[in-house]
Coordinates of C-alpha atoms in Angstrom, one line a residue:
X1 CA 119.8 56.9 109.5
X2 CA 117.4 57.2 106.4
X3 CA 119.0 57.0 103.1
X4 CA 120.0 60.7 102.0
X5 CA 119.7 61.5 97.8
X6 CA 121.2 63.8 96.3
X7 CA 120.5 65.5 93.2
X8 CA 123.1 67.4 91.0
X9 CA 122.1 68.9 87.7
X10 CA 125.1 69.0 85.2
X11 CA 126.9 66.0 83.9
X12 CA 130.2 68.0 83.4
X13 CA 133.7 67.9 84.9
X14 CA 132.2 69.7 88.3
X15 CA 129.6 67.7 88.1
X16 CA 130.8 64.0 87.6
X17 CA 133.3 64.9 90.1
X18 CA 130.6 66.0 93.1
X19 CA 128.9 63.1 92.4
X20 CA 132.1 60.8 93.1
X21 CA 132.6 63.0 96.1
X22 CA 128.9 62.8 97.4
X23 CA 129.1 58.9 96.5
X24 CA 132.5 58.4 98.2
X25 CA 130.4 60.0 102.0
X26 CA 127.5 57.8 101.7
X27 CA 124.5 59.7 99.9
X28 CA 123.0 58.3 97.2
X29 CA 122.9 60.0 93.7
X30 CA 121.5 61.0 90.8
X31 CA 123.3 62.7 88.2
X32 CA 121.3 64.6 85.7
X33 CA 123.0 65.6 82.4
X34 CA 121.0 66.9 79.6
X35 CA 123.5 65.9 76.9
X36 CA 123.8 62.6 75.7
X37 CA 126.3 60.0 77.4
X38 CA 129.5 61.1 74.9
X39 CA 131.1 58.2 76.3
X40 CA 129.4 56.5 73.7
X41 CA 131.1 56.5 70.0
X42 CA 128.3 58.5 68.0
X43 CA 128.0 61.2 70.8
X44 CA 132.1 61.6 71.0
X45 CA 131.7 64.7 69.0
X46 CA 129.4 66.5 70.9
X47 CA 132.2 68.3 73.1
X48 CA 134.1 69.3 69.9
X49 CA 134.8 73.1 69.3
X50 CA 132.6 73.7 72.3
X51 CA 135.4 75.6 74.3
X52 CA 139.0 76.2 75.0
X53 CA 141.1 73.7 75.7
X54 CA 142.2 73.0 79.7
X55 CA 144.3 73.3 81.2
X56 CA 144.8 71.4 85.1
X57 CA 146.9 73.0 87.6
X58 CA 147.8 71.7 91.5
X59 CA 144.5 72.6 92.7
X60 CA 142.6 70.7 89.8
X61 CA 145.0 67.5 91.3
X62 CA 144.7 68.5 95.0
X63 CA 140.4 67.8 94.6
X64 CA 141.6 64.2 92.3
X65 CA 143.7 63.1 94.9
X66 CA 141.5 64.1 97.7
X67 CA 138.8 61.7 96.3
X68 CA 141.0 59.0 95.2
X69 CA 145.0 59.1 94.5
X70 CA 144.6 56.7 91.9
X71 CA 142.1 58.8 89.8
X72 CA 144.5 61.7 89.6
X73 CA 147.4 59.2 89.0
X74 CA 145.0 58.3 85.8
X75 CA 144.4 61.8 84.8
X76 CA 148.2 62.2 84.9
X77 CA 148.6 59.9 82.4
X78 CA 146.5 62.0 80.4
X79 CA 148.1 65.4 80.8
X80 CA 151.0 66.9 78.7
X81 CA 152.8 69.5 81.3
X82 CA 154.1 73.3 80.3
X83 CA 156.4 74.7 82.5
X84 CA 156.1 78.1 81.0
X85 CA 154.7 80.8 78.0
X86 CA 156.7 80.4 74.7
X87 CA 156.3 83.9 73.1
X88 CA 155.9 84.0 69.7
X89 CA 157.2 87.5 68.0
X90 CA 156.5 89.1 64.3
X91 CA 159.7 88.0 63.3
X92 CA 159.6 84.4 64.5
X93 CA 161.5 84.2 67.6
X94 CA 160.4 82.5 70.3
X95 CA 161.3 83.4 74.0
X96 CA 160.2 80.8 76.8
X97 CA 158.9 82.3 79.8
X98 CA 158.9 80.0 82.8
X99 CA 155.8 79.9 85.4
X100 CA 157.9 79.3 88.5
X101 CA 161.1 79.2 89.6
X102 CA 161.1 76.3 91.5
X103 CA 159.2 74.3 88.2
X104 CA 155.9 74.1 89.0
X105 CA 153.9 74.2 86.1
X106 CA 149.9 74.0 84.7
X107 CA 149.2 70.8 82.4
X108 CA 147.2 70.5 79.1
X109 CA 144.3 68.1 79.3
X110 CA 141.9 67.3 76.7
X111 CA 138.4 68.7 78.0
X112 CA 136.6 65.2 77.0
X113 CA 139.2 62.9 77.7
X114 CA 138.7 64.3 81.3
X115 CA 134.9 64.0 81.5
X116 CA 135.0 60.8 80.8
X117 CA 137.2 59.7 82.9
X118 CA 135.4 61.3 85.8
X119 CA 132.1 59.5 84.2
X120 CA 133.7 56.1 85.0
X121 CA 134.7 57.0 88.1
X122 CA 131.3 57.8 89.0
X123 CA 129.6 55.3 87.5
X124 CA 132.1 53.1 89.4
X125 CA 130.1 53.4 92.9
X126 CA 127.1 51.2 93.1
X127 CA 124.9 54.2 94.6
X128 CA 125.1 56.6 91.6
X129 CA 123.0 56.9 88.6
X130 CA 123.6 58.7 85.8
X131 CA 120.8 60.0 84.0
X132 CA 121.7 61.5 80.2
X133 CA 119.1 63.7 78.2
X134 CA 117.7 65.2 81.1
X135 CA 117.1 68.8 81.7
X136 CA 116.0 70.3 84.6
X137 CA 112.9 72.5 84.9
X138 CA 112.4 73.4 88.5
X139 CA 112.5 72.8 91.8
X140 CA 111.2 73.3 95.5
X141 CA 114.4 73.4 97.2
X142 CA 111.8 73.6 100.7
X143 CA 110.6 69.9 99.7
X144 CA 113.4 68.4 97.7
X145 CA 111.4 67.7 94.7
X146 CA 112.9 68.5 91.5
X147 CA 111.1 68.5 88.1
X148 CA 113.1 66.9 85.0
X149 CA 112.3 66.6 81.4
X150 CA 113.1 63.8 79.3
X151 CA 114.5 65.9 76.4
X152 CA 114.6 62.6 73.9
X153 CA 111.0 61.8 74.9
X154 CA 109.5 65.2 75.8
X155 CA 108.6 63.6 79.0
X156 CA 108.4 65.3 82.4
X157 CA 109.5 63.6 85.7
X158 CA 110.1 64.4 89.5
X159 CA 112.5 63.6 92.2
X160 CA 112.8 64.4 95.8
X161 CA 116.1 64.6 97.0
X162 CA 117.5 66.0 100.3
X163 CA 120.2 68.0 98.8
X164 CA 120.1 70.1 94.9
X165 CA 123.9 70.2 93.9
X166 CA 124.0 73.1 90.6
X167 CA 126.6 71.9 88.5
X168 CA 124.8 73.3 85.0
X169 CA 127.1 75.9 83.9
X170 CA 127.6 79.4 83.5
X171 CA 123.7 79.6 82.8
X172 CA 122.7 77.6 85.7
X173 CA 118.7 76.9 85.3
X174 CA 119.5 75.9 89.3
X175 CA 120.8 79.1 90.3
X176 CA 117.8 80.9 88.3
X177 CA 115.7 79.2 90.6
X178 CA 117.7 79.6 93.7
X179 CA 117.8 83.6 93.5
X180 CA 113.7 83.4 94.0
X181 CA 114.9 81.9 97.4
X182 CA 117.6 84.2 98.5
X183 CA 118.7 87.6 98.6
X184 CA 121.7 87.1 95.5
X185 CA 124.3 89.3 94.5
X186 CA 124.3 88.6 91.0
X187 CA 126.0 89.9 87.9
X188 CA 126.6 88.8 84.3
X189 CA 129.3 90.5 82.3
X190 CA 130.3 90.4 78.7
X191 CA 133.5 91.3 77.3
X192 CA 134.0 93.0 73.9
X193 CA 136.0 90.0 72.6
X194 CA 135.3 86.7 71.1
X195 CA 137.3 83.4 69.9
X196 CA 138.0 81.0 67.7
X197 CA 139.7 77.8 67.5
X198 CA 141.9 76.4 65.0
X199 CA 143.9 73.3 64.9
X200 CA 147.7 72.5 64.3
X201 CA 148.6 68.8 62.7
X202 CA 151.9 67.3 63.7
X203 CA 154.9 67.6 61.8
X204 CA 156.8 64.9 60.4
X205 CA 155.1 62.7 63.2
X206 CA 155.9 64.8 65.8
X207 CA 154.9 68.3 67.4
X208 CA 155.1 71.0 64.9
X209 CA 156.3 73.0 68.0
X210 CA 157.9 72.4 71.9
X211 CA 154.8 70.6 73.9
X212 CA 155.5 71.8 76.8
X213 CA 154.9 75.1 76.1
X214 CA 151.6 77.2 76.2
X215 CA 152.3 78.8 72.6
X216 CA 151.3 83.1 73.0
X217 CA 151.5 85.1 69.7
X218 CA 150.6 88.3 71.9
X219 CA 149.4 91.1 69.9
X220 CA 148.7 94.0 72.2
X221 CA 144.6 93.7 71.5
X222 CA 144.4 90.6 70.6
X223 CA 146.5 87.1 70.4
X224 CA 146.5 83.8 69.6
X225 CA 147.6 80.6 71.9
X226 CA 148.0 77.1 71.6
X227 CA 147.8 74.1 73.7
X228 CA 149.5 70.8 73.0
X229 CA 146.9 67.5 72.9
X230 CA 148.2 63.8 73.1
X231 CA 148.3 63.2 69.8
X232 CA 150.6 65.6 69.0
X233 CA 148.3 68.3 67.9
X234 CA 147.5 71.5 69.0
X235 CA 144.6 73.4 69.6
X236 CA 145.0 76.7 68.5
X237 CA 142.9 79.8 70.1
X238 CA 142.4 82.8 68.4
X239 CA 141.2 85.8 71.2
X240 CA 140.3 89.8 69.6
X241 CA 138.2 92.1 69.6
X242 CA 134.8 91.4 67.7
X243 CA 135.1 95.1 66.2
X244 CA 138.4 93.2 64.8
X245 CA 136.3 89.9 63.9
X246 CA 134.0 91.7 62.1
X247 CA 136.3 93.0 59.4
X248 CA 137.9 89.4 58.9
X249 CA 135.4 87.3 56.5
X250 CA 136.7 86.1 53.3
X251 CA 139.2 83.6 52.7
X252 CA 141.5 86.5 51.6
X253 CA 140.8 89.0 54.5
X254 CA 141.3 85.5 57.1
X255 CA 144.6 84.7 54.8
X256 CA 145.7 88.5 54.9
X257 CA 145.3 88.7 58.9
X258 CA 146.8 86.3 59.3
X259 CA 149.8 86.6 57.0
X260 CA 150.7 89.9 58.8
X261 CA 150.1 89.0 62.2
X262 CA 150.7 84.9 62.9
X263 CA 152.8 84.0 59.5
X264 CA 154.8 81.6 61.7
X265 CA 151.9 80.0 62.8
X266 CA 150.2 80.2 59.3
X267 CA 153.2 78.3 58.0
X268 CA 152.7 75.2 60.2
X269 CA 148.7 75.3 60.5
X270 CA 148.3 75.7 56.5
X271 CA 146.6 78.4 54.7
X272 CA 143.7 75.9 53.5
X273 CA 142.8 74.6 56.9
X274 CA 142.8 78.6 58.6
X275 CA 140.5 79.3 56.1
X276 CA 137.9 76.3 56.6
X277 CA 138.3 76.3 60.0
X278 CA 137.6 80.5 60.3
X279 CA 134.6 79.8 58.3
X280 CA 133.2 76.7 60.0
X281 CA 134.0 76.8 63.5
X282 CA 131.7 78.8 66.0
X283 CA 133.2 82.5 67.0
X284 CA 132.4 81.8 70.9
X285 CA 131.6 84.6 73.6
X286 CA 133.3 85.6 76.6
X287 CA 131.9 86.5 80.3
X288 CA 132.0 86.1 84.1
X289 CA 129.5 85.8 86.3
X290 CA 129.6 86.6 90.2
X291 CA 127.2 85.8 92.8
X292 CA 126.4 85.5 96.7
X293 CA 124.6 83.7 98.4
X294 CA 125.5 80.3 96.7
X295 CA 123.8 78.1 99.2
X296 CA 120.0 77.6 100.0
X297 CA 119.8 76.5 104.0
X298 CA 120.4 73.0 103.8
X299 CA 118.7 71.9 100.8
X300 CA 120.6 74.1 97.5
X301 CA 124.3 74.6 96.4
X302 CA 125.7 75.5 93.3
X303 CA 129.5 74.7 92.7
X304 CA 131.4 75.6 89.6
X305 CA 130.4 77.7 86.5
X306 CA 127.1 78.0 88.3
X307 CA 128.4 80.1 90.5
X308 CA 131.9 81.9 89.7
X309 CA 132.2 81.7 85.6
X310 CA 135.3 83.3 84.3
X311 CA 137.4 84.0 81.5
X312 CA 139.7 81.2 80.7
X313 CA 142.7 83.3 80.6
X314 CA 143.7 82.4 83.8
X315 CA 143.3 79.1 83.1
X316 CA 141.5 78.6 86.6
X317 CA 138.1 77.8 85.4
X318 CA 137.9 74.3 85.8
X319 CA 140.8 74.2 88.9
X320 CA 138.2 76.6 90.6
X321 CA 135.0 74.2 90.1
X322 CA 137.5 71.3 91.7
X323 CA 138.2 73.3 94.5
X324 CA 134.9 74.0 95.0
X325 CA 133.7 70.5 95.7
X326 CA 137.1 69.7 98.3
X327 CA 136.2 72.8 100.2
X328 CA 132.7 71.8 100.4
X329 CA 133.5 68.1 101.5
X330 CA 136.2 69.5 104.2
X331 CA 133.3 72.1 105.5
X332 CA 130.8 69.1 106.0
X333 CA 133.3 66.7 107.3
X334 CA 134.5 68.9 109.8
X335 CA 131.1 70.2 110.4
X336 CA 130.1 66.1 111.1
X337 CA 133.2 65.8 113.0
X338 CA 132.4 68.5 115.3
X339 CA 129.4 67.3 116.2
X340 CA 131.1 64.0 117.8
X341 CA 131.0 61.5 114.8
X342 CA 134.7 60.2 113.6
X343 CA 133.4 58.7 109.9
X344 CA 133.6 60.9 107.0
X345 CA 129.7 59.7 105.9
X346 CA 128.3 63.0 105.7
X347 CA 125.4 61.6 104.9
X348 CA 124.8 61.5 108.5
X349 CA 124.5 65.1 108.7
X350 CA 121.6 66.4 110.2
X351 CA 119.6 69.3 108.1
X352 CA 120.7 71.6 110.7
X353 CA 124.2 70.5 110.6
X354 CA 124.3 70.5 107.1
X355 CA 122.6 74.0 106.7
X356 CA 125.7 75.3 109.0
X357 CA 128.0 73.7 106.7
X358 CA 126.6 75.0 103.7
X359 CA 126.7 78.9 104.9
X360 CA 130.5 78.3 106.0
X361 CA 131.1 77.6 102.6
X362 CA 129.0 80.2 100.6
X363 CA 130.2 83.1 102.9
X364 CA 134.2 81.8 102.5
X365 CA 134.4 80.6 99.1
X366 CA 133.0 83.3 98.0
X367 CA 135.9 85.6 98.9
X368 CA 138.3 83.4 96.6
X369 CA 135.8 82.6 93.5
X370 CA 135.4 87.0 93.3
X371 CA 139.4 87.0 93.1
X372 CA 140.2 84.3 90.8
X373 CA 137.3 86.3 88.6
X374 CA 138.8 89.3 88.6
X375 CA 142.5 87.6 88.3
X376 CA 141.6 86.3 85.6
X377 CA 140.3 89.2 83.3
X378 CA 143.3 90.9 84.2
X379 CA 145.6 87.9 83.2
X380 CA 143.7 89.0 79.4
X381 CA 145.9 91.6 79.3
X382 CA 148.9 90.3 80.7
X383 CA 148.6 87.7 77.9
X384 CA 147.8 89.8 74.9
X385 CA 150.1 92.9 75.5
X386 CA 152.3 92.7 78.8
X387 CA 154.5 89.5 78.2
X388 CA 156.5 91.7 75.9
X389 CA 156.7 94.9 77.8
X390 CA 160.3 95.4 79.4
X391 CA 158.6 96.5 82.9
X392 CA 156.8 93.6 83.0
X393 CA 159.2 91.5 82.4
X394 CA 161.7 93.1 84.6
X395 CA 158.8 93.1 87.5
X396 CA 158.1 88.9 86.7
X397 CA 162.2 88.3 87.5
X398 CA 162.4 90.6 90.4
X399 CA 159.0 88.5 92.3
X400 CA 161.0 85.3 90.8
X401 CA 164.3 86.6 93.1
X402 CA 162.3 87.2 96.0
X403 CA 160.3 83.9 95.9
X404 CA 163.3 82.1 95.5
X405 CA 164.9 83.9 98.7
X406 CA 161.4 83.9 100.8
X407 CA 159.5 81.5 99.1
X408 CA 156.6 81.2 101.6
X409 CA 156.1 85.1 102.3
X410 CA 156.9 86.3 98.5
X411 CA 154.5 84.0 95.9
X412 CA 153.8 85.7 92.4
X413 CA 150.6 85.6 90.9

């Protein structure tokens, strides 16, 4: 068969890893990020105070290991696991809420650490490219060619490809361009809250708190968390309401706030850095996007943030944009392996084959991405107010009873 080229816009963690999967079944690919390469050492910054800190669960792995067992036994080494919520009250105690009962837990990963990881691993296969300062500008999904501009040189290129992967984020230029081509459901939602992030030194040499923890000051409209990184740091996130944001500007009002509501964690992040870091670092917006279709007959797909952004509170985000690429692969190979081939190339899908394979997966992933949306915006509130409500907690051990007693017919959120 004729060589089949794939284009994916978005250089991120979705979209390094579809271009490992894509590589791994035979297509050949081009990888268009409009950032610089931040593998580099002057661009290593550039994902810096960008966004909350990761956090990689089973189903981030499941994708990893799917590809290649030995890239998710590399991203291990990477990870820092919590096995539960450590509660933070006024008064300094801390109470440590487990996830599961049976120890299964979510993992802290460093959000750059992992793209570039992922960066390697594509660049390892001999029929990818990686293109850096490149943004799209628009495409004919009926033809395949894609327009591209060279952001360093102010240069405008084209590309055909057989495929156009959307990888590029919540506000996807790609899906822009595919709702001119399909009847979308589409909606964009913003929250009335913002953050900020802060960051913890360690102590002494050592965490200034349990790593294996996520760290919850919960607040009842607001709260901070934390996250533990490799070097014994933590990255500290400060979620309210911008109504609340609004009246917190000076270094006395940021001192004040926090004084009354997070003095424990005031006391190990220091007064002088709260301040500077209030000040300088970006107060960030939160929202969710839904939409369906996701697919464009056989010649469109956007995966990810593209497609399904979310709050981070349930930490799924990134877990979500992995599982969209193995349910996408496991579509088109058994889509190619119904049609009497035994290889996994699904390269050597034909556009009708392939145009079946992409509408099995927009019309059942859909279903999932809507929950895990709406999971978690609701997880906001478990976070900020309900970890210390006596129901809730009383409800949490009761589903931990039953899971442990029917563990595949009871499974707590």
């Amino acid at each position: 068969m004729p060589e089949r080229r794939v284009v994916i816009v978005g250089g991120g963690l979705v979209g390094s890893l579809a271009a490992c999967y894509f590589a791994k079944r035979g297509w050949t690919v081009d990888l268009y990020e409009k950032r610089p390469d931040i593998r580099l050492p002057e661009h290593s910054d550039l994902v810096e105070h960008r966004s909350i800190n990761l956090a990689i669960s089973e189903r981030g792995f499941s994708a990893l290991r799917r590809l290649d067992p030995e890239l998710e036994a590399r991203v291990k080494e990477h990870v820092i696991p919590m096995h539960g919520r450590m509660i933070h009250a006024l008064d300094g105690k801390q109470t440590s809420q487990a996830y599961d009962v049976f120890n299964k837990h979510i993992n802290s990963v460093g959000r750059s650490t992992l793209i570039k990881l992922l960066l390697d691993e594509a660049s390892s296969y001999s029929c990818v490219t990686l293109h850096f300062n490149y943004e799209f500008v628009k495409a004919d999904f009926d033809t395949g060619r894609v327009e591209l501009r060279d952001v360093e040189r102010s240069e405008q290129t084209s590309v055909d490809a057989d495929l156009v992967v959307g990888a590029d984020g919540a506000f996807s230029r790609v899906r822009q361009r595919l709702m001119s081509k399909v009847l979308m459901n589409y909606s964009q939602t913003y929250i009335e809250h913002g953050y900020c992030e802060f960051s913890m030194d360690p102590l002494d040499g050592s965490f200034a708190m349990d790593p294996n923890h996520l760290h919850i000051w919960p607040r009842g409209s607001f709260m901070l968390i934390a996250l533990p990184n490799l070097d014994k740091s933590f990255t500290c996130t400060l979620f309210m309401p911008w109504s609340e944001f609004a009246k917190v500007e000076s270094d006395a009002e940021v001192t004040a706030f926090f004084r009354k509501h997070f003095p424990d964690a005031l006391a190990l992040m220091g007064e002088r850095r709260v301040c500077a870091e209030y000040a300088a670092n970006p107060k960030g917006s939160l929202m969710y996007v839904k939409c369906a279709p996701s697919t464009y007959k056989s010649r469109a797909v956007i995966l990810g943030d593209a497609a399904h952004a979310m709050v981070p509170f349930y930490g799924q985000g990134m877990n979500c944009g992995f599982e969209d690429i193995e349910a996408l692969d496991r579509i088109m190979v058994k889509t190619l392996h119904e049609s009497g081939q035994a290889n996994d190339c699904t390269a050597n899908l034909t556009d009708d084959q392939l145009h079946k394979a992409l509408d099995e997966y927009s019309v059942t992933r859909a279903v999932d991405t809507s929950a895990i949306v709406d999971l978690a915006l609701e997880n906001y509130v478990e976070m900020r107010a309900k970890v210390v409500d006596f129901a809730y907690l009383a409800r949490k051990h009761l589903e931990g009873l039953l899971h442990r007693l029917f563990p595949q017919r009871i499974i707590p959120l």
